[in-house]
Amino acid sequence: MSVSTHDTWLDGRVALVTGAASGLGRATARAIGACGGHVVAADIDDPGAVRTTEEIRAEGGSAEAAHCDVTDDASRRAVMEQAFADHGDAFDILVNVAGIDLPGYANDIGLSDYERVMAVNCTGPTFMMSEFIKRVSRRPPVADGGRTAEIVNVISLSAITVGSGAAAYNGSKAALAKVTECFQREILEFGWPCRIQGLMPAAMDTPMMERWGIPKDRMMPASDIAAEILHCLRRPVTCYGQNLVVVPRMEPDFPR
């Protein structure tokens, strides 16, 4: 991916991307950086987050790394407070990408694994959104010259499908989809200058998917979903994408 000197439509805006150390998080951070946005690459994997920022800078973009454990309330608050303190109103994009998958079947599912998946995939993004919304909701409304702040949640097609050994993952993503809808409704009801959109991508070629043995030609590259996230940000502010399903263009019998 290279930076286009003509495509700087995110210039002057700051985006915090969780899970930015690898996979879709890294691809999303690079895509935003390539469009002129300053990226706060947040992850529990500090060296990985630094590598992402180095790649963005090498491509001509602007980025910083930030430690963030989305399962820890103090860590969530700290990374948000720092981003707002450093960037003020320019910080107006949050992309929740961080996610994990720890398989477990009905006869052997482990409580600690289940709780960990729920914490990363649902509780984490829920309270990242809450910390973000409580601040941007105080900003001037769009009618008074304010700008619409953006949240994009990477959910998963698994929120609406069923898979063996995936109760924790599918359940966490279904829960995040519902939280996204609830927060969307509240934003509309209260007139806050913010928009939330949710994506439900099918299988992507990322490190998280390696355990399932899906052939690479049956998965989408992370860069494709990063492009979809950019589409969400470019969508007219008068509408939003609610749990948008994204699947690869393949043969008709592609398993969905």
PDB file of C-alpha atoms in Angstrom:
ATOM      1  CA  MET A   1       0.000   0.000   0.000  1.00  0.00           C
ATOM      2  CA  SER A   2       1.356   3.416  -0.906  1.00  0.00           C
ATOM      3  CA  VAL A   3       0.167   6.864   0.033  1.00  0.00           C
ATOM      4  CA  SER A   4      -1.571   8.867  -2.655  1.00  0.00           C
ATOM      5  CA  THR A   5      -0.600  12.523  -2.623  1.00  0.00           C
ATOM      6  CA  HIS A   6      -4.083  13.338  -3.914  1.00  0.00           C
ATOM      7  CA  ASP A   7      -6.184  11.258  -1.517  1.00  0.00           C
ATOM      8  CA  THR A   8      -5.925  13.197   1.738  1.00  0.00           C
ATOM      9  CA  TRP A   9      -9.593  13.430   2.650  1.00  0.00           C
ATOM     10  CA  LEU A  10      -8.853  12.483   6.275  1.00  0.00           C
ATOM     11  CA  ASP A  11      -6.255  15.210   6.650  1.00  0.00           C
ATOM     12  CA  GLY A  12      -6.542  16.902  10.045  1.00  0.00           C
ATOM     13  CA  ARG A  13      -8.502  14.059  11.625  1.00  0.00           C
ATOM     14  CA  VAL A  14      -7.272  11.592  14.228  1.00  0.00           C
ATOM     15  CA  ALA A  15      -8.395   7.961  14.393  1.00  0.00           C
ATOM     16  CA  LEU A  16      -7.824   5.493  17.207  1.00  0.00           C
ATOM     17  CA  VAL A  17      -7.731   1.908  15.929  1.00  0.00           C
ATOM     18  CA  THR A  18      -7.796  -0.977  18.409  1.00  0.00           C
ATOM     19  CA  GLY A  19      -6.087  -4.243  17.554  1.00  0.00           C
ATOM     20  CA  ALA A  20      -3.713  -2.250  15.356  1.00  0.00           C
ATOM     21  CA  ALA A  21      -0.669  -4.475  15.899  1.00  0.00           C
ATOM     22  CA  SER A  22      -1.632  -7.065  13.284  1.00  0.00           C
ATOM     23  CA  GLY A  23      -4.213  -8.382  10.842  1.00  0.00           C
ATOM     24  CA  LEU A  24      -7.199  -6.196  10.063  1.00  0.00           C
ATOM     25  CA  GLY A  25      -6.231  -3.645  12.709  1.00  0.00           C
ATOM     26  CA  ARG A  26      -2.887  -3.039  11.029  1.00  0.00           C
ATOM     27  CA  ALA A  27      -4.468  -2.930   7.565  1.00  0.00           C
ATOM     28  CA  THR A  28      -7.072  -0.433   8.783  1.00  0.00           C
ATOM     29  CA  ALA A  29      -4.480   1.776  10.460  1.00  0.00           C
ATOM     30  CA  ARG A  30      -2.410   1.826   7.267  1.00  0.00           C
ATOM     31  CA  ALA A  31      -5.450   2.596   5.126  1.00  0.00           C
ATOM     32  CA  ILE A  32      -6.421   5.553   7.318  1.00  0.00           C
ATOM     33  CA  GLY A  33      -2.833   6.791   7.344  1.00  0.00           C
ATOM     34  CA  ALA A  34      -2.748   6.557   3.561  1.00  0.00           C
ATOM     35  CA  CYS A  35      -5.737   8.917   3.406  1.00  0.00           C
ATOM     36  CA  GLY A  36      -4.136  11.627   5.502  1.00  0.00           C
ATOM     37  CA  GLY A  37      -5.502  10.724   8.930  1.00  0.00           C
ATOM     38  CA  HIS A  38      -3.261  10.612  11.981  1.00  0.00           C
ATOM     39  CA  VAL A  39      -3.494   7.141  13.505  1.00  0.00           C
ATOM     40  CA  VAL A  40      -3.322   6.174  17.162  1.00  0.00           C
ATOM     41  CA  ALA A  41      -2.381   2.505  16.773  1.00  0.00           C
ATOM     42  CA  ALA A  42      -3.679   0.948  19.983  1.00  0.00           C
ATOM     43  CA  ASP A  43      -2.958  -2.616  21.060  1.00  0.00           C
ATOM     44  CA  ILE A  44      -1.883  -4.759  23.995  1.00  0.00           C
ATOM     45  CA  ASP A  45       1.005  -5.897  21.751  1.00  0.00           C
ATOM     46  CA  ASP A  46       3.277  -2.860  22.108  1.00  0.00           C
ATOM     47  CA  PRO A  47       6.030  -3.957  19.658  1.00  0.00           C
ATOM     48  CA  GLY A  48       3.380  -4.821  17.075  1.00  0.00           C
ATOM     49  CA  ALA A  49       1.729  -1.420  17.447  1.00  0.00           C
ATOM     50  CA  VAL A  50       5.102   0.264  16.994  1.00  0.00           C
ATOM     51  CA  ARG A  51       5.716  -1.736  13.801  1.00  0.00           C
ATOM     52  CA  THR A  52       2.370  -0.553  12.470  1.00  0.00           C
ATOM     53  CA  THR A  53       3.276   3.080  13.118  1.00  0.00           C
ATOM     54  CA  GLU A  54       6.652   2.580  11.451  1.00  0.00           C
ATOM     55  CA  GLU A  55       4.945   1.194   8.351  1.00  0.00           C
ATOM     56  CA  ILE A  56       2.526   4.123   8.235  1.00  0.00           C
ATOM     57  CA  ARG A  57       5.345   6.645   8.567  1.00  0.00           C
ATOM     58  CA  ALA A  58       7.418   4.845   5.923  1.00  0.00           C
ATOM     59  CA  GLU A  59       4.457   5.265   3.579  1.00  0.00           C
ATOM     60  CA  GLY A  60       4.334   9.001   4.266  1.00  0.00           C
ATOM     61  CA  GLY A  61       1.602   8.940   6.896  1.00  0.00           C
ATOM     62  CA  SER A  62       1.371  10.060  10.511  1.00  0.00           C
ATOM     63  CA  ALA A  63       0.940   7.712  13.460  1.00  0.00           C
ATOM     64  CA  GLU A  64       1.709   6.996  17.092  1.00  0.00           C
ATOM     65  CA  ALA A  65       1.539   3.804  19.121  1.00  0.00           C
ATOM     66  CA  ALA A  66      -0.531   3.493  22.289  1.00  0.00           C
ATOM     67  CA  HIS A  67      -0.837   0.676  24.791  1.00  0.00           C
ATOM     68  CA  CYS A  68      -4.423  -0.482  25.213  1.00  0.00           C
ATOM     69  CA  ASP A  69      -5.871  -3.579  26.821  1.00  0.00           C
ATOM     70  CA  VAL A  70      -9.526  -3.345  25.829  1.00  0.00           C
ATOM     71  CA  THR A  71     -10.462  -5.769  28.619  1.00  0.00           C
ATOM     72  CA  ASP A  72      -9.137  -3.437  31.320  1.00  0.00           C
ATOM     73  CA  ASP A  73     -11.222  -0.429  32.307  1.00  0.00           C
ATOM     74  CA  ALA A  74      -8.261   1.637  33.504  1.00  0.00           C
ATOM     75  CA  SER A  75      -6.405   0.953  30.237  1.00  0.00           C
ATOM     76  CA  ARG A  76      -9.434   1.900  28.151  1.00  0.00           C
ATOM     77  CA  ARG A  77      -9.899   5.148  30.047  1.00  0.00           C
ATOM     78  CA  ALA A  78      -6.213   6.008  29.903  1.00  0.00           C
ATOM     79  CA  VAL A  79      -5.827   5.603  26.153  1.00  0.00           C
ATOM     80  CA  MET A  80      -8.990   7.615  25.522  1.00  0.00           C
ATOM     81  CA  GLU A  81      -8.030  10.407  27.917  1.00  0.00           C
ATOM     82  CA  GLN A  82      -4.581  10.645  26.361  1.00  0.00           C
ATOM     83  CA  ALA A  83      -5.935  10.777  22.808  1.00  0.00           C
ATOM     84  CA  PHE A  84      -8.397  13.552  23.680  1.00  0.00           C
ATOM     85  CA  ALA A  85      -5.745  15.453  25.674  1.00  0.00           C
ATOM     86  CA  ASP A  86      -3.221  15.253  22.829  1.00  0.00           C
ATOM     87  CA  HIS A  87      -5.532  15.862  19.878  1.00  0.00           C
ATOM     88  CA  GLY A  88      -8.678  17.583  21.154  1.00  0.00           C
ATOM     89  CA  ASP A  89     -11.544  17.840  18.694  1.00  0.00           C
ATOM     90  CA  ALA A  90      -9.355  16.452  15.884  1.00  0.00           C
ATOM     91  CA  PHE A  91      -9.768  13.048  17.532  1.00  0.00           C
ATOM     92  CA  ASP A  92     -13.124  12.076  16.107  1.00  0.00           C
ATOM     93  CA  ILE A  93     -12.767   8.550  14.703  1.00  0.00           C
ATOM     94  CA  LEU A  94     -12.803   5.297  16.687  1.00  0.00           C
ATOM     95  CA  VAL A  95     -12.452   1.944  14.942  1.00  0.00           C
ATOM     96  CA  ASN A  96     -12.982  -1.117  17.145  1.00  0.00           C
ATOM     97  CA  VAL A  97     -11.091  -3.976  15.514  1.00  0.00           C
ATOM     98  CA  ALA A  98      -9.512  -5.897  18.409  1.00  0.00           C
ATOM     99  CA  GLY A  99     -10.869  -9.428  18.629  1.00  0.00           C
ATOM    100  CA  ILE A 100      -9.938 -12.973  19.617  1.00  0.00           C
ATOM    101  CA  ASP A 101     -11.341 -16.457  19.103  1.00  0.00           C
ATOM    102  CA  LEU A 102     -10.837 -19.242  21.640  1.00  0.00           C
ATOM    103  CA  PRO A 103     -12.837 -22.314  20.567  1.00  0.00           C
ATOM    104  CA  GLY A 104     -14.791 -24.441  23.006  1.00  0.00           C
ATOM    105  CA  TYR A 105     -17.549 -27.036  22.569  1.00  0.00           C
ATOM    106  CA  ALA A 106     -20.634 -27.577  24.709  1.00  0.00           C
ATOM    107  CA  ASN A 107     -19.000 -30.432  26.609  1.00  0.00           C
ATOM    108  CA  ASP A 108     -15.666 -28.736  27.284  1.00  0.00           C
ATOM    109  CA  ILE A 109     -16.053 -24.967  26.990  1.00  0.00           C
ATOM    110  CA  GLY A 110     -13.843 -23.244  29.530  1.00  0.00           C
ATOM    111  CA  LEU A 111     -15.173 -20.411  31.648  1.00  0.00           C
ATOM    112  CA  SER A 112     -11.964 -18.382  31.535  1.00  0.00           C
ATOM    113  CA  ASP A 113     -11.723 -18.657  27.731  1.00  0.00           C
ATOM    114  CA  TYR A 114     -15.398 -17.767  27.328  1.00  0.00           C
ATOM    115  CA  GLU A 115     -15.075 -14.729  29.569  1.00  0.00           C
ATOM    116  CA  ARG A 116     -11.898 -13.633  27.797  1.00  0.00           C
ATOM    117  CA  VAL A 117     -13.559 -13.744  24.376  1.00  0.00           C
ATOM    118  CA  MET A 118     -16.557 -11.802  25.658  1.00  0.00           C
ATOM    119  CA  ALA A 119     -14.288  -9.239  27.294  1.00  0.00           C
ATOM    120  CA  VAL A 120     -12.250  -8.587  24.151  1.00  0.00           C
ATOM    121  CA  ASN A 121     -14.985  -8.856  21.541  1.00  0.00           C
ATOM    122  CA  CYS A 122     -17.952  -7.218  23.261  1.00  0.00           C
ATOM    123  CA  THR A 123     -17.258  -5.603  26.637  1.00  0.00           C
ATOM    124  CA  GLY A 124     -14.095  -3.905  25.374  1.00  0.00           C
ATOM    125  CA  PRO A 125     -15.608  -2.168  22.338  1.00  0.00           C
ATOM    126  CA  THR A 126     -18.775  -1.354  24.288  1.00  0.00           C
ATOM    127  CA  PHE A 127     -16.874   0.692  26.848  1.00  0.00           C
ATOM    128  CA  MET A 128     -14.426   2.115  24.313  1.00  0.00           C
ATOM    129  CA  MET A 129     -17.519   3.502  22.593  1.00  0.00           C
ATOM    130  CA  SER A 130     -18.942   4.774  25.856  1.00  0.00           C
ATOM    131  CA  GLU A 131     -15.747   6.653  26.733  1.00  0.00           C
ATOM    132  CA  PHE A 132     -15.683   8.140  23.237  1.00  0.00           C
ATOM    133  CA  ILE A 133     -19.362   9.087  23.092  1.00  0.00           C
ATOM    134  CA  LYS A 134     -19.454  10.753  26.517  1.00  0.00           C
ATOM    135  CA  ARG A 135     -16.855  13.239  25.239  1.00  0.00           C
ATOM    136  CA  VAL A 136     -17.946  13.858  21.654  1.00  0.00           C
ATOM    137  CA  SER A 137     -21.573  14.206  22.763  1.00  0.00           C
ATOM    138  CA  ARG A 138     -20.581  17.523  24.388  1.00  0.00           C
ATOM    139  CA  ARG A 139     -19.351  18.964  21.104  1.00  0.00           C
ATOM    140  CA  PRO A 140     -21.400  21.425  19.038  1.00  0.00           C
ATOM    141  CA  PRO A 141     -24.105  19.820  16.891  1.00  0.00           C
ATOM    142  CA  VAL A 142     -23.547  19.563  13.161  1.00  0.00           C
ATOM    143  CA  ALA A 143     -26.199  22.250  12.594  1.00  0.00           C
ATOM    144  CA  ASP A 144     -24.009  24.670  14.571  1.00  0.00           C
ATOM    145  CA  GLY A 145     -20.861  23.910  12.634  1.00  0.00           C
ATOM    146  CA  GLY A 146     -19.748  20.773  14.447  1.00  0.00           C
ATOM    147  CA  ARG A 147     -18.409  17.674  12.717  1.00  0.00           C
ATOM    148  CA  THR A 148     -19.869  14.206  13.004  1.00  0.00           C
ATOM    149  CA  ALA A 149     -17.599  11.928  15.009  1.00  0.00           C
ATOM    150  CA  GLU A 150     -17.333   8.378  13.690  1.00  0.00           C
ATOM    151  CA  ILE A 151     -17.316   4.924  15.238  1.00  0.00           C
ATOM    152  CA  VAL A 152     -16.911   1.792  13.137  1.00  0.00           C
ATOM    153  CA  ASN A 153     -17.262  -1.595  14.828  1.00  0.00           C
ATOM    154  CA  VAL A 154     -15.850  -4.677  13.172  1.00  0.00           C
ATOM    155  CA  ILE A 155     -18.390  -7.290  14.185  1.00  0.00           C
ATOM    156  CA  SER A 156     -18.398 -10.495  12.109  1.00  0.00           C
ATOM    157  CA  LEU A 157     -20.648 -12.568   9.909  1.00  0.00           C
ATOM    158  CA  SER A 158     -20.440 -15.010  12.825  1.00  0.00           C
ATOM    159  CA  ALA A 159     -22.927 -12.778  14.647  1.00  0.00           C
ATOM    160  CA  ILE A 160     -25.667 -14.223  12.437  1.00  0.00           C
ATOM    161  CA  THR A 161     -24.273 -17.667  11.565  1.00  0.00           C
ATOM    162  CA  VAL A 162     -23.700 -20.795  13.649  1.00  0.00           C
ATOM    163  CA  GLY A 163     -20.413 -22.647  13.992  1.00  0.00           C
ATOM    164  CA  SER A 164     -19.301 -25.658  16.014  1.00  0.00           C
ATOM    165  CA  GLY A 165     -16.891 -24.784  18.786  1.00  0.00           C
ATOM    166  CA  ALA A 166     -17.653 -21.097  18.345  1.00  0.00           C
ATOM    167  CA  ALA A 167     -20.251 -20.330  21.007  1.00  0.00           C
ATOM    168  CA  ALA A 168     -18.021 -17.754  22.679  1.00  0.00           C
ATOM    169  CA  TYR A 169     -16.965 -16.038  19.462  1.00  0.00           C
ATOM    170  CA  ASN A 170     -20.368 -16.083  17.771  1.00  0.00           C
ATOM    171  CA  GLY A 171     -22.106 -15.074  20.971  1.00  0.00           C
ATOM    172  CA  SER A 172     -19.735 -12.173  21.590  1.00  0.00           C
ATOM    173  CA  LYS A 173     -20.174 -10.863  18.064  1.00  0.00           C
ATOM    174  CA  ALA A 174     -23.964 -11.176  18.214  1.00  0.00           C
ATOM    175  CA  ALA A 175     -23.874  -9.216  21.471  1.00  0.00           C
ATOM    176  CA  LEU A 176     -21.699  -6.506  19.911  1.00  0.00           C
ATOM    177  CA  ALA A 177     -24.113  -6.236  16.994  1.00  0.00           C
ATOM    178  CA  LYS A 178     -26.985  -5.576  19.393  1.00  0.00           C
ATOM    179  CA  VAL A 179     -24.977  -3.078  21.448  1.00  0.00           C
ATOM    180  CA  THR A 180     -24.120  -1.272  18.214  1.00  0.00           C
ATOM    181  CA  GLU A 181     -27.809  -1.028  17.326  1.00  0.00           C
ATOM    182  CA  CYS A 182     -28.734   0.220  20.803  1.00  0.00           C
ATOM    183  CA  PHE A 183     -26.064   2.925  20.758  1.00  0.00           C
ATOM    184  CA  GLN A 184     -27.094   3.918  17.239  1.00  0.00           C
ATOM    185  CA  ARG A 185     -30.640   4.453  18.487  1.00  0.00           C
ATOM    186  CA  GLU A 186     -29.519   6.528  21.474  1.00  0.00           C
ATOM    187  CA  ILE A 187     -27.331   8.758  19.303  1.00  0.00           C
ATOM    188  CA  LEU A 188     -30.287   9.457  17.041  1.00  0.00           C
ATOM    189  CA  GLU A 189     -32.660  10.048  19.947  1.00  0.00           C
ATOM    190  CA  PHE A 190     -30.356  12.485  21.763  1.00  0.00           C
ATOM    191  CA  GLY A 191     -29.010  14.182  18.653  1.00  0.00           C
ATOM    192  CA  TRP A 192     -25.362  13.678  19.531  1.00  0.00           C
ATOM    193  CA  PRO A 193     -22.865  14.604  16.768  1.00  0.00           C
ATOM    194  CA  CYS A 194     -21.704  11.030  16.296  1.00  0.00           C
ATOM    195  CA  ARG A 195     -22.408   8.052  14.072  1.00  0.00           C
ATOM    196  CA  ILE A 196     -21.829   4.333  14.673  1.00  0.00           C
ATOM    197  CA  GLN A 197     -21.610   1.798  11.878  1.00  0.00           C
ATOM    198  CA  GLY A 198     -21.118  -1.952  12.074  1.00  0.00           C
ATOM    199  CA  LEU A 199     -19.478  -4.309   9.586  1.00  0.00           C
ATOM    200  CA  MET A 200     -19.993  -8.067   9.484  1.00  0.00           C
ATOM    201  CA  PRO A 201     -17.172  -9.456   7.337  1.00  0.00           C
ATOM    202  CA  ALA A 202     -16.860 -13.109   6.421  1.00  0.00           C
ATOM    203  CA  ALA A 203     -13.572 -14.946   6.955  1.00  0.00           C
ATOM    204  CA  MET A 204     -10.444 -12.861   6.446  1.00  0.00           C
ATOM    205  CA  ASP A 205      -6.880 -13.984   5.901  1.00  0.00           C
ATOM    206  CA  THR A 206      -5.564 -12.879   9.301  1.00  0.00           C
ATOM    207  CA  PRO A 207      -3.569 -14.607  12.066  1.00  0.00           C
ATOM    208  CA  MET A 208      -6.760 -15.200  14.086  1.00  0.00           C
ATOM    209  CA  MET A 209      -8.146 -17.490  11.375  1.00  0.00           C
ATOM    210  CA  GLU A 210      -5.128 -19.782  11.114  1.00  0.00           C
ATOM    211  CA  ARG A 211      -6.472 -22.292  13.666  1.00  0.00           C
ATOM    212  CA  TRP A 212      -9.522 -23.086  11.512  1.00  0.00           C
ATOM    213  CA  GLY A 213      -7.604 -24.294   8.456  1.00  0.00           C
ATOM    214  CA  ILE A 214      -9.679 -22.384   5.913  1.00  0.00           C
ATOM    215  CA  PRO A 215      -7.928 -22.257   2.511  1.00  0.00           C
ATOM    216  CA  LYS A 216      -6.548 -18.799   1.827  1.00  0.00           C
ATOM    217  CA  ASP A 217      -8.403 -18.596  -1.470  1.00  0.00           C
ATOM    218  CA  ARG A 218     -11.661 -18.870   0.485  1.00  0.00           C
ATOM    219  CA  MET A 219     -10.886 -15.820   2.613  1.00  0.00           C
ATOM    220  CA  MET A 220     -10.787 -12.094   1.937  1.00  0.00           C
ATOM    221  CA  PRO A 221      -7.568 -10.099   2.374  1.00  0.00           C
ATOM    222  CA  ALA A 222      -7.645  -7.768   5.355  1.00  0.00           C
ATOM    223  CA  SER A 223      -7.032  -4.847   3.008  1.00  0.00           C
ATOM    224  CA  ASP A 224     -10.479  -5.403   1.445  1.00  0.00           C
ATOM    225  CA  ILE A 225     -12.212  -4.933   4.788  1.00  0.00           C
ATOM    226  CA  ALA A 226     -10.000  -1.959   5.589  1.00  0.00           C
ATOM    227  CA  ALA A 227     -11.307  -0.448   2.362  1.00  0.00           C
ATOM    228  CA  GLU A 228     -14.873  -1.141   3.521  1.00  0.00           C
ATOM    229  CA  ILE A 229     -14.130   0.714   6.756  1.00  0.00           C
ATOM    230  CA  LEU A 230     -13.001   3.690   4.692  1.00  0.00           C
ATOM    231  CA  HIS A 231     -16.275   3.445   2.739  1.00  0.00           C
ATOM    232  CA  CYS A 232     -18.133   3.706   6.044  1.00  0.00           C
ATOM    233  CA  LEU A 233     -16.241   6.864   6.919  1.00  0.00           C
ATOM    234  CA  ARG A 234     -16.988   8.376   3.502  1.00  0.00           C
ATOM    235  CA  ARG A 235     -20.689   7.534   3.594  1.00  0.00           C
ATOM    236  CA  PRO A 236     -22.932  10.647   3.715  1.00  0.00           C
ATOM    237  CA  VAL A 237     -23.556  11.577   7.341  1.00  0.00           C
ATOM    238  CA  THR A 238     -27.297  11.472   6.701  1.00  0.00           C
ATOM    239  CA  CYS A 239     -27.204   7.662   6.747  1.00  0.00           C
ATOM    240  CA  TYR A 240     -25.315   4.834   8.393  1.00  0.00           C
ATOM    241  CA  GLY A 241     -24.512   1.205   7.767  1.00  0.00           C
ATOM    242  CA  GLN A 242     -26.157  -1.091  10.283  1.00  0.00           C
ATOM    243  CA  ASN A 243     -24.464  -4.484  10.530  1.00  0.00           C
ATOM    244  CA  LEU A 244     -23.321  -4.551   6.916  1.00  0.00           C
ATOM    245  CA  VAL A 245     -22.455  -8.053   5.698  1.00  0.00           C
ATOM    246  CA  VAL A 246     -19.308  -8.259   3.568  1.00  0.00           C
ATOM    247  CA  VAL A 247     -18.499 -11.522   1.773  1.00  0.00           C
ATOM    248  CA  PRO A 248     -16.020 -12.344  -1.000  1.00  0.00           C
ATOM    249  CA  ARG A 249     -17.116 -12.435  -4.594  1.00  0.00           C
ATOM    250  CA  MET A 250     -16.695 -16.135  -5.271  1.00  0.00           C
ATOM    251  CA  GLU A 251     -18.524 -19.129  -6.707  1.00  0.00           C
ATOM    252  CA  PRO A 252     -22.284 -19.383  -5.933  1.00  0.00           C
ATOM    253  CA  ASP A 253     -21.855 -22.176  -3.387  1.00  0.00           C
ATOM    254  CA  PHE A 254     -19.490 -20.172  -1.186  1.00  0.00           C
ATOM    255  CA  PRO A 255     -20.395 -21.159   2.399  1.00  0.00           C
ATOM    256  CA  ARG A 256     -21.913 -18.236   4.220  1.00  0.00           C
TER     257      ARG A 256
END
